Amino acid sequence: GNAVLFQHNMRFGFDFTANMKKKGCFSLYAGADVALYSNALTHTALVVEFLPKYVWQQGPWYVKAGVRLDIPVTTDEVENWNGGSSFSQYAYPDVAVSYECRNIPLNIYLNVTGGERLRSYSSIVDEYRHYSIFSRHSDPSGTPEGNLDFSHPLLKNEVERVNAEFGLRGSIRSVFSYNLSVSYAEKASLALEAIDFASLTLRTGENASEVPYYSIGYANAGQLNARAEAEYSDDWGTVGLKLLYTDLYLRNDAPQSYILPAALTGNLDIRFNIMKRLHFGLGCEFSTPRQVHCGSAPVQDFKLPAYGDPYLGAGYTCNNMISVWIKANRFTGQTIYSTPLYSERGPKIIAGMSLSF
């Protein structure tokens, strides 16, 4: 019965705004993000949030000045539970300044933000779908084959101490749009994919072997991102390109061997419209190799290889409410490791229906 985990998530809050005519407006948001667990983990975790801010807009200028107050709370009733974060700083900036160039469609913006994110178990699984807190292996008779009964570094809140972003966005002749930005963030308890080791007896009578297994680790890091997005759109269709450069600077040498994000990822997407109802598309998602930051138990000569994954798609808009679509990819025969230790091969076809109300 203890091998079942129930989780309930709730988010609630209220926003009070006072307009001061030409002097801008003042607002106060107060709320909480809550995760309640039962059965395997009897625990409650939440982040209480207060966000007072002042917003002023006149002519081409937009200014927002605020401070985010995040207070983490955990019941901590489970042994080895690591809910919450010892790196909480409670107060974070929430500032934005932008200037709209009227003569040319161009917006110049600067954002400085931060905050604490409640890392629920469901959010971890959404992002890292192969992760599980239940990892003890046993044969059909229930006899353990090996020792994978280890403590997980579970559910630390992710803390973004500060995130500064500068960017440009605009358009040319209403058919070409772009968004260019660069940002740097200081993060604590950043969740990363990791490879750990455990002693495992594969056959009766054999000595235990150290085998790798997929896990999640947490690290303090600085993260540099540079993003470029561009799209050309006309009556016949659209051509879009997205590029993301990421550089991660780990601050601590934890025992895990972390799998770092790819330095460059992107997507080239081309779509054709026929009679405004029928749509055809093709494109390619790509990634450079993902390297390993070795901890105290390093994985020798391990990395996730680069890949380019072309895809084809089609869709039909039945009416204003219903549309159907299909997408096919992974038909080049290459092996893609989007998750460490898990390979993906062979064609993949997804069909679906979209409803709008």
mmCIF file of C-alpha atoms in Angstrom:
data_model
loop_
_atom_site.group_PDB
_atom_site.id
_atom_site.type_symbol
_atom_site.label_atom_id
_atom_site.label_comp_id
_atom_site.label_asym_id
_atom_site.label_seq_id
_atom_site.Cartn_x
_atom_site.Cartn_y
_atom_site.Cartn_z
ATOM 1 C CA GLY A 1 0.000 0.000 0.000
ATOM 2 C CA ASN A 2 2.901 2.404 0.647
ATOM 3 C CA ALA A 3 4.033 2.097 -2.986
ATOM 4 C CA VAL A 4 1.249 4.477 -4.034
ATOM 5 C CA LEU A 5 1.662 8.233 -4.047
ATOM 6 C CA PHE A 6 -1.263 10.629 -4.119
ATOM 7 C CA GLN A 7 -0.641 14.301 -4.789
ATOM 8 C CA HIS A 8 -3.062 17.209 -4.820
ATOM 9 C CA ASN A 9 -2.043 20.632 -6.118
ATOM 10 C CA MET A 10 -3.852 23.878 -5.425
ATOM 11 C CA ARG A 11 -3.065 27.481 -6.257
ATOM 12 C CA PHE A 12 -5.142 30.382 -5.031
ATOM 13 C CA GLY A 13 -4.790 34.098 -4.499
ATOM 14 C CA PHE A 14 -6.259 37.541 -4.956
ATOM 15 C CA ASP A 15 -5.121 40.738 -6.678
ATOM 16 C CA PHE A 16 -5.971 44.237 -5.448
ATOM 17 C CA THR A 17 -5.367 47.183 -7.849
ATOM 18 C CA ALA A 18 -5.683 50.919 -7.166
ATOM 19 C CA ASN A 19 -5.557 53.222 -10.207
ATOM 20 C CA MET A 20 -4.005 56.642 -9.669
ATOM 21 C CA LYS A 21 -4.918 58.102 -13.076
ATOM 22 C CA LYS A 22 -1.856 59.622 -14.761
ATOM 23 C CA LYS A 23 0.369 58.591 -11.860
ATOM 24 C CA GLY A 24 0.038 54.910 -12.709
ATOM 25 C CA CYS A 25 -1.400 52.189 -10.532
ATOM 26 C CA PHE A 26 -0.487 50.198 -7.467
ATOM 27 C CA SER A 27 -1.349 46.513 -7.066
ATOM 28 C CA LEU A 28 -0.911 43.832 -4.438
ATOM 29 C CA TYR A 29 -1.091 40.107 -5.146
ATOM 30 C CA ALA A 30 -1.265 37.567 -2.335
ATOM 31 C CA GLY A 31 -1.579 33.837 -2.816
ATOM 32 C CA ALA A 32 -0.141 30.383 -2.232
ATOM 33 C CA ASP A 33 0.959 27.356 -4.236
ATOM 34 C CA VAL A 34 0.193 24.140 -2.312
ATOM 35 C CA ALA A 35 1.117 20.463 -2.792
ATOM 36 C CA LEU A 36 -0.421 17.830 -0.512
ATOM 37 C CA TYR A 37 0.853 14.242 -0.485
ATOM 38 C CA SER A 38 -0.599 11.123 1.104
ATOM 39 C CA ASN A 39 0.086 7.405 1.466
ATOM 40 C CA ALA A 40 3.732 6.900 0.398
ATOM 41 C CA LEU A 41 4.614 10.450 1.458
ATOM 42 C CA THR A 42 2.493 12.087 4.145
ATOM 43 C CA HIS A 43 3.542 15.645 3.644
ATOM 44 C CA THR A 44 2.341 19.149 2.812
ATOM 45 C CA ALA A 45 4.444 21.820 1.127
ATOM 46 C CA LEU A 46 3.528 25.329 0.065
ATOM 47 C CA VAL A 47 4.966 28.671 -0.981
ATOM 48 C CA VAL A 48 3.118 31.763 0.263
ATOM 49 C CA GLU A 49 3.589 34.743 -2.053
ATOM 50 C CA PHE A 50 3.114 38.517 -1.703
ATOM 51 C CA LEU A 51 3.782 40.798 -4.663
ATOM 52 C CA PRO A 52 3.326 44.570 -4.205
ATOM 53 C CA LYS A 53 4.199 46.556 -7.333
ATOM 54 C CA TYR A 54 3.800 49.966 -8.926
ATOM 55 C CA VAL A 55 3.185 50.303 -12.683
ATOM 56 C CA TRP A 56 3.587 53.536 -14.633
ATOM 57 C CA GLN A 57 3.049 53.970 -18.375
ATOM 58 C CA GLN A 58 3.255 57.150 -20.381
ATOM 59 C CA GLY A 59 3.976 57.585 -24.055
ATOM 60 C CA PRO A 60 6.580 55.069 -25.197
ATOM 61 C CA TRP A 61 7.709 54.238 -21.643
ATOM 62 C CA TYR A 62 6.544 51.392 -19.424
ATOM 63 C CA VAL A 63 7.939 50.998 -15.900
ATOM 64 C CA LYS A 64 7.135 48.367 -13.267
ATOM 65 C CA ALA A 65 8.765 48.383 -9.836
ATOM 66 C CA GLY A 66 7.947 45.690 -7.305
ATOM 67 C CA VAL A 67 9.268 43.151 -4.849
ATOM 68 C CA ARG A 68 8.247 39.506 -4.573
ATOM 69 C CA LEU A 69 8.067 37.991 -1.095
ATOM 70 C CA ASP A 70 8.078 34.170 -1.107
ATOM 71 C CA ILE A 71 7.804 32.206 2.138
ATOM 72 C CA PRO A 72 8.270 28.400 1.893
ATOM 73 C CA VAL A 73 6.485 26.134 4.399
ATOM 74 C CA THR A 74 6.861 22.349 4.822
ATOM 75 C CA THR A 75 5.577 19.887 7.420
ATOM 76 C CA ASP A 76 8.721 17.726 7.016
ATOM 77 C CA GLU A 77 7.105 14.567 8.395
ATOM 78 C CA VAL A 78 9.021 12.059 6.277
ATOM 79 C CA GLU A 79 12.489 10.742 7.044
ATOM 80 C CA ASN A 80 15.057 11.981 4.504
ATOM 81 C CA TRP A 81 12.471 14.420 3.164
ATOM 82 C CA ASN A 82 14.169 17.492 1.751
ATOM 83 C CA GLY A 83 11.176 19.664 0.965
ATOM 84 C CA GLY A 84 11.701 23.412 0.922
ATOM 85 C CA SER A 85 15.110 24.937 0.435
ATOM 86 C CA SER A 86 17.833 26.153 2.744
ATOM 87 C CA PHE A 87 18.704 28.707 0.058
ATOM 88 C CA SER A 88 15.498 30.746 0.368
ATOM 89 C CA GLN A 89 16.153 34.472 0.363
ATOM 90 C CA TYR A 90 12.462 35.444 0.799
ATOM 91 C CA ALA A 91 12.675 38.779 -1.087
ATOM 92 C CA TYR A 92 13.170 38.954 -4.865
ATOM 93 C CA PRO A 93 13.085 41.774 -7.431
ATOM 94 C CA ASP A 94 10.204 42.269 -9.851
ATOM 95 C CA VAL A 95 11.261 45.158 -12.093
ATOM 96 C CA ALA A 96 10.621 45.859 -15.774
ATOM 97 C CA VAL A 97 11.435 48.799 -18.045
ATOM 98 C CA SER A 98 10.594 49.028 -21.746
ATOM 99 C CA TYR A 99 10.669 51.670 -24.476
ATOM 100 C CA GLU A 100 8.485 51.499 -27.586
ATOM 101 C CA CYS A 101 10.039 53.116 -30.660
ATOM 102 C CA ARG A 102 7.066 54.547 -32.515
ATOM 103 C CA ASN A 103 8.743 55.410 -35.827
ATOM 104 C CA ILE A 104 9.890 51.817 -36.283
ATOM 105 C CA PRO A 105 8.086 48.829 -34.729
ATOM 106 C CA LEU A 106 10.726 48.102 -32.091
ATOM 107 C CA ASN A 107 10.449 47.459 -28.359
ATOM 108 C CA ILE A 108 13.528 47.564 -26.117
ATOM 109 C CA TYR A 109 13.034 45.912 -22.741
ATOM 110 C CA LEU A 110 14.849 45.050 -19.518
ATOM 111 C CA ASN A 111 13.422 42.677 -16.901
ATOM 112 C CA VAL A 112 14.898 41.863 -13.487
ATOM 113 C CA THR A 113 12.956 39.150 -11.659
ATOM 114 C CA GLY A 114 13.330 36.261 -9.212
ATOM 115 C CA GLY A 115 11.350 34.010 -6.942
ATOM 116 C CA GLU A 116 10.890 30.605 -5.370
ATOM 117 C CA ARG A 117 9.205 27.763 -7.257
ATOM 118 C CA LEU A 118 7.387 24.967 -5.469
ATOM 119 C CA ARG A 119 8.917 21.811 -6.934
ATOM 120 C CA SER A 120 6.048 19.331 -6.609
ATOM 121 C CA TYR A 121 6.510 15.712 -7.577
ATOM 122 C CA SER A 122 4.186 16.186 -10.560
ATOM 123 C CA SER A 123 6.290 19.099 -11.855
ATOM 124 C CA ILE A 124 9.411 16.921 -11.681
ATOM 125 C CA VAL A 125 7.712 14.080 -13.585
ATOM 126 C CA ASP A 126 6.284 16.501 -16.174
ATOM 127 C CA GLU A 127 9.784 17.725 -16.940
ATOM 128 C CA TYR A 128 11.662 14.439 -16.410
ATOM 129 C CA ARG A 129 9.161 11.730 -17.291
ATOM 130 C CA HIS A 130 11.470 8.762 -16.564
ATOM 131 C CA TYR A 131 12.061 9.754 -12.952
ATOM 132 C CA SER A 132 10.394 7.838 -10.112
ATOM 133 C CA ILE A 133 10.843 7.853 -6.344
ATOM 134 C CA PHE A 134 10.099 4.098 -6.263
ATOM 135 C CA SER A 135 13.284 2.423 -7.434
ATOM 136 C CA ARG A 136 13.775 -0.831 -5.536
ATOM 137 C CA HIS A 137 13.992 -3.707 -8.013
ATOM 138 C CA SER A 138 12.564 -7.118 -7.205
ATOM 139 C CA ASP A 139 11.828 -10.330 -9.085
ATOM 140 C CA PRO A 140 8.260 -11.683 -9.517
ATOM 141 C CA SER A 141 8.495 -13.614 -6.217
ATOM 142 C CA GLY A 142 9.223 -10.380 -4.382
ATOM 143 C CA THR A 143 12.831 -11.223 -3.506
ATOM 144 C CA PRO A 144 15.058 -8.172 -3.988
ATOM 145 C CA GLU A 145 17.602 -8.615 -6.789
ATOM 146 C CA GLY A 146 19.809 -5.833 -5.557
ATOM 147 C CA ASN A 147 20.082 -2.740 -3.463
ATOM 148 C CA LEU A 148 18.442 0.230 -5.113
ATOM 149 C CA ASP A 149 16.798 1.337 -1.888
ATOM 150 C CA PHE A 150 18.459 4.726 -1.667
ATOM 151 C CA SER A 151 17.478 8.184 -0.468
ATOM 152 C CA HIS A 152 16.358 10.606 -3.165
ATOM 153 C CA PRO A 153 17.098 14.335 -3.021
ATOM 154 C CA LEU A 154 13.392 14.996 -3.324
ATOM 155 C CA LEU A 155 11.446 18.091 -4.087
ATOM 156 C CA LYS A 156 13.636 20.964 -3.048
ATOM 157 C CA ASN A 157 12.107 24.275 -4.022
ATOM 158 C CA GLU A 158 13.917 25.895 -6.928
ATOM 159 C CA VAL A 159 15.134 29.385 -6.030
ATOM 160 C CA GLU A 160 15.873 32.001 -8.658
ATOM 161 C CA ARG A 161 17.815 34.617 -6.721
ATOM 162 C CA VAL A 162 17.856 37.053 -9.624
ATOM 163 C CA ASN A 163 17.250 36.882 -13.374
ATOM 164 C CA ALA A 164 18.224 39.831 -15.573
ATOM 165 C CA GLU A 165 17.043 39.840 -19.203
ATOM 166 C CA PHE A 166 17.665 42.392 -21.956
ATOM 167 C CA GLY A 167 16.004 42.103 -25.336
ATOM 168 C CA LEU A 168 14.665 43.576 -28.555
ATOM 169 C CA ARG A 169 11.433 42.634 -30.289
ATOM 170 C CA GLY A 170 9.805 44.121 -33.335
ATOM 171 C CA SER A 171 8.491 43.617 -36.839
ATOM 172 C CA ILE A 172 9.173 44.648 -40.421
ATOM 173 C CA ARG A 173 6.272 45.471 -42.758
ATOM 174 C CA SER A 174 3.882 43.352 -40.662
ATOM 175 C CA VAL A 175 5.086 40.097 -42.252
ATOM 176 C CA PHE A 176 8.378 39.577 -40.410
ATOM 177 C CA SER A 177 8.663 39.543 -36.621
ATOM 178 C CA TYR A 178 11.610 38.860 -34.337
ATOM 179 C CA ASN A 179 12.604 38.629 -30.679
ATOM 180 C CA LEU A 180 16.236 38.688 -29.540
ATOM 181 C CA SER A 181 17.200 38.444 -25.880
ATOM 182 C CA VAL A 182 20.029 37.566 -23.531
ATOM 183 C CA SER A 183 19.588 36.737 -19.849
ATOM 184 C CA TYR A 184 21.616 35.644 -16.854
ATOM 185 C CA ALA A 185 20.186 34.011 -13.719
ATOM 186 C CA GLU A 186 21.603 32.902 -10.377
ATOM 187 C CA LYS A 187 19.755 29.781 -9.199
ATOM 188 C CA ALA A 188 19.807 27.613 -6.088
ATOM 189 C CA SER A 189 18.468 24.050 -5.906
ATOM 190 C CA LEU A 190 18.180 23.879 -9.691
ATOM 191 C CA ALA A 191 16.787 20.458 -10.676
ATOM 192 C CA LEU A 192 19.033 18.662 -13.177
ATOM 193 C CA GLU A 193 19.070 15.215 -14.721
ATOM 194 C CA ALA A 194 21.775 13.105 -13.108
ATOM 195 C CA ILE A 195 23.360 9.673 -13.181
ATOM 196 C CA ASP A 196 23.949 7.916 -9.852
ATOM 197 C CA PHE A 197 25.363 4.506 -9.023
ATOM 198 C CA ALA A 198 24.032 1.640 -6.929
ATOM 199 C CA SER A 199 25.309 -1.797 -5.915
ATOM 200 C CA LEU A 200 23.260 -4.376 -7.791
ATOM 201 C CA THR A 201 23.558 -8.186 -7.836
ATOM 202 C CA LEU A 202 22.468 -9.205 -11.317
ATOM 203 C CA ARG A 203 22.603 -12.991 -10.719
ATOM 204 C CA THR A 204 22.581 -15.217 -7.654
ATOM 205 C CA GLY A 205 26.101 -15.867 -6.400
ATOM 206 C CA GLU A 206 27.697 -12.941 -8.221
ATOM 207 C CA ASN A 207 29.347 -10.059 -6.461
ATOM 208 C CA ALA A 208 27.468 -6.781 -6.485
ATOM 209 C CA SER A 209 28.291 -4.450 -9.364
ATOM 210 C CA GLU A 210 28.159 -0.677 -9.505
ATOM 211 C CA VAL A 211 25.547 0.139 -12.148
ATOM 212 C CA PRO A 212 24.320 3.567 -13.276
ATOM 213 C CA TYR A 213 20.712 4.607 -12.900
ATOM 214 C CA TYR A 214 18.751 7.670 -13.947
ATOM 215 C CA SER A 215 18.073 10.169 -11.186
ATOM 216 C CA ILE A 216 17.498 13.829 -10.386
ATOM 217 C CA GLY A 217 20.012 16.030 -8.605
ATOM 218 C CA TYR A 218 20.062 19.606 -7.365
ATOM 219 C CA ALA A 219 22.794 22.174 -7.829
ATOM 220 C CA ASN A 220 23.525 25.860 -7.371
ATOM 221 C CA ALA A 221 24.317 27.414 -10.720
ATOM 222 C CA GLY A 222 24.580 30.473 -12.870
ATOM 223 C CA GLN A 223 22.701 30.172 -16.161
ATOM 224 C CA LEU A 224 23.333 32.222 -19.305
ATOM 225 C CA ASN A 225 20.700 32.120 -22.050
ATOM 226 C CA ALA A 226 20.673 33.767 -25.471
ATOM 227 C CA ARG A 227 17.474 33.424 -27.479
ATOM 228 C CA ALA A 228 16.643 34.288 -31.088
ATOM 229 C CA GLU A 229 13.187 33.892 -32.619
ATOM 230 C CA ALA A 230 12.119 34.998 -36.085
ATOM 231 C CA GLU A 231 8.990 34.377 -38.165
ATOM 232 C CA TYR A 232 7.868 35.293 -41.666
ATOM 233 C CA SER A 233 4.107 35.074 -42.126
ATOM 234 C CA ASP A 234 1.974 35.670 -45.214
ATOM 235 C CA ASP A 235 -1.265 34.380 -46.715
ATOM 236 C CA TRP A 236 0.429 31.253 -48.030
ATOM 237 C CA GLY A 237 1.862 30.234 -44.625
ATOM 238 C CA THR A 238 4.689 30.831 -42.180
ATOM 239 C CA VAL A 239 8.397 30.135 -41.752
ATOM 240 C CA GLY A 240 9.703 30.202 -38.193
ATOM 241 C CA LEU A 241 13.107 29.696 -36.598
ATOM 242 C CA LYS A 242 13.858 29.385 -32.875
ATOM 243 C CA LEU A 243 17.369 29.140 -31.412
ATOM 244 C CA LEU A 244 18.377 28.865 -27.748
ATOM 245 C CA TYR A 245 21.942 28.970 -26.450
ATOM 246 C CA THR A 246 22.458 27.827 -22.832
ATOM 247 C CA ASP A 247 25.572 27.845 -20.679
ATOM 248 C CA LEU A 248 25.379 26.515 -17.126
ATOM 249 C CA TYR A 249 27.991 27.281 -14.455
ATOM 250 C CA LEU A 250 27.680 24.823 -11.554
ATOM 251 C CA ARG A 251 28.627 26.223 -8.146
ATOM 252 C CA ASN A 252 29.015 23.017 -6.128
ATOM 253 C CA ASP A 253 30.551 19.588 -6.703
ATOM 254 C CA ALA A 254 27.781 17.219 -5.612
ATOM 255 C CA PRO A 255 28.182 13.421 -5.785
ATOM 256 C CA GLN A 256 25.950 13.093 -8.845
ATOM 257 C CA SER A 257 27.197 13.257 -12.399
ATOM 258 C CA TYR A 258 24.916 15.906 -13.854
ATOM 259 C CA ILE A 259 23.777 15.879 -17.478
ATOM 260 C CA LEU A 260 24.098 19.498 -18.588
ATOM 261 C CA PRO A 261 21.651 21.127 -21.006
ATOM 262 C CA ALA A 262 22.630 21.232 -24.668
ATOM 263 C CA ALA A 263 24.609 24.319 -25.620
ATOM 264 C CA LEU A 264 22.362 24.959 -28.630
ATOM 265 C CA THR A 265 18.836 23.765 -29.405
ATOM 266 C CA GLY A 266 16.436 24.937 -32.056
ATOM 267 C CA ASN A 267 13.506 24.337 -34.332
ATOM 268 C CA LEU A 268 12.922 25.248 -37.981
ATOM 269 C CA ASP A 269 9.232 25.127 -38.858
ATOM 270 C CA ILE A 270 7.533 25.708 -42.248
ATOM 271 C CA ARG A 271 3.752 25.656 -42.673
ATOM 272 C CA PHE A 272 1.572 26.013 -45.765
ATOM 273 C CA ASN A 273 -2.079 27.110 -45.768
ATOM 274 C CA ILE A 274 -4.520 25.855 -48.402
ATOM 275 C CA MET A 275 -7.942 27.501 -48.556
ATOM 276 C CA LYS A 276 -7.431 28.624 -44.923
ATOM 277 C CA ARG A 277 -8.589 25.218 -43.684
ATOM 278 C CA LEU A 278 -5.974 22.696 -44.743
ATOM 279 C CA HIS A 279 -2.458 23.029 -43.344
ATOM 280 C CA PHE A 280 0.734 21.156 -44.194
ATOM 281 C CA GLY A 281 4.001 21.504 -42.366
ATOM 282 C CA LEU A 282 7.560 20.272 -42.165
ATOM 283 C CA GLY A 283 10.486 21.145 -40.008
ATOM 284 C CA CYS A 284 13.382 19.922 -37.936
ATOM 285 C CA GLU A 285 14.184 20.001 -34.239
ATOM 286 C CA PHE A 286 17.883 19.814 -33.419
ATOM 287 C CA SER A 287 20.284 19.782 -30.508
ATOM 288 C CA THR A 288 24.039 19.823 -29.988
ATOM 289 C CA PRO A 289 25.582 17.152 -27.672
ATOM 290 C CA ARG A 290 24.845 17.224 -23.939
ATOM 291 C CA GLN A 291 27.938 16.899 -21.788
ATOM 292 C CA VAL A 292 28.380 15.381 -18.322
ATOM 293 C CA HIS A 293 29.589 17.303 -15.291
ATOM 294 C CA CYS A 294 31.292 14.518 -13.330
ATOM 295 C CA GLY A 295 30.798 14.312 -9.586
ATOM 296 C CA SER A 296 32.519 12.040 -7.082
ATOM 297 C CA ALA A 297 31.314 8.958 -9.025
ATOM 298 C CA PRO A 298 32.009 10.001 -12.611
ATOM 299 C CA VAL A 299 30.631 8.384 -15.739
ATOM 300 C CA GLN A 300 33.557 7.844 -18.051
ATOM 301 C CA ASP A 301 33.276 8.998 -21.688
ATOM 302 C CA PHE A 302 29.539 9.546 -21.480
ATOM 303 C CA LYS A 303 27.519 12.175 -23.297
ATOM 304 C CA LEU A 304 24.227 12.441 -25.105
ATOM 305 C CA PRO A 305 24.928 12.778 -28.852
ATOM 306 C CA ALA A 306 23.668 15.567 -31.060
ATOM 307 C CA TYR A 307 20.618 14.952 -33.192
ATOM 308 C CA GLY A 308 18.457 16.485 -35.899
ATOM 309 C CA ASP A 309 14.889 15.201 -35.930
ATOM 310 C CA PRO A 310 12.881 16.171 -39.050
ATOM 311 C CA TYR A 311 9.101 15.996 -38.886
ATOM 312 C CA LEU A 312 6.017 16.249 -41.099
ATOM 313 C CA GLY A 313 2.558 17.375 -40.117
ATOM 314 C CA ALA A 314 -0.898 18.173 -41.417
ATOM 315 C CA GLY A 315 -4.066 19.667 -39.995
ATOM 316 C CA TYR A 316 -7.619 20.472 -40.980
ATOM 317 C CA THR A 317 -9.800 23.167 -39.425
ATOM 318 C CA CYS A 318 -13.378 21.879 -39.408
ATOM 319 C CA ASN A 319 -14.919 25.040 -37.975
ATOM 320 C CA ASN A 320 -14.212 27.738 -35.408
ATOM 321 C CA MET A 321 -14.349 25.166 -32.625
ATOM 322 C CA ILE A 322 -12.827 21.932 -33.936
ATOM 323 C CA SER A 323 -9.596 21.094 -35.749
ATOM 324 C CA VAL A 324 -7.747 17.799 -36.233
ATOM 325 C CA TRP A 325 -4.036 17.266 -36.795
ATOM 326 C CA ILE A 326 -1.330 14.628 -37.234
ATOM 327 C CA LYS A 327 2.443 14.744 -36.809
ATOM 328 C CA ALA A 328 5.136 12.189 -37.706
ATOM 329 C CA ASN A 329 8.823 12.234 -36.770
ATOM 330 C CA ARG A 330 11.796 9.997 -35.930
ATOM 331 C CA PHE A 331 11.701 8.279 -39.316
ATOM 332 C CA THR A 332 15.406 8.763 -40.176
ATOM 333 C CA GLY A 333 16.551 5.697 -38.186
ATOM 334 C CA GLN A 334 18.817 7.619 -35.828
ATOM 335 C CA THR A 335 18.899 6.909 -32.102
ATOM 336 C CA ILE A 336 17.870 9.918 -30.024
ATOM 337 C CA TYR A 337 18.740 10.247 -26.340
ATOM 338 C CA SER A 338 16.522 13.035 -25.099
ATOM 339 C CA THR A 339 16.779 11.401 -21.641
ATOM 340 C CA PRO A 340 20.022 9.878 -20.258
ATOM 341 C CA LEU A 341 20.135 6.052 -20.413
ATOM 342 C CA TYR A 342 16.867 5.905 -22.435
ATOM 343 C CA SER A 343 17.068 5.638 -26.222
ATOM 344 C CA GLU A 344 14.279 6.466 -28.662
ATOM 345 C CA ARG A 345 14.217 4.856 -32.093
ATOM 346 C CA GLY A 346 11.738 4.166 -34.836
ATOM 347 C CA PRO A 347 8.943 6.299 -36.279
ATOM 348 C CA LYS A 348 6.554 8.197 -34.030
ATOM 349 C CA ILE A 349 3.084 9.323 -35.108
ATOM 350 C CA ILE A 350 0.792 11.507 -33.016
ATOM 351 C CA ALA A 351 -2.763 12.445 -33.988
ATOM 352 C CA GLY A 352 -5.081 14.715 -32.073
ATOM 353 C CA MET A 353 -8.051 17.052 -31.977
ATOM 354 C CA SER A 354 -8.138 20.645 -30.746
ATOM 355 C CA LEU A 355 -11.269 22.216 -29.291
ATOM 356 C CA SER A 356 -11.851 25.926 -28.814
ATOM 357 C CA PHE A 357 -14.741 27.330 -26.797
#
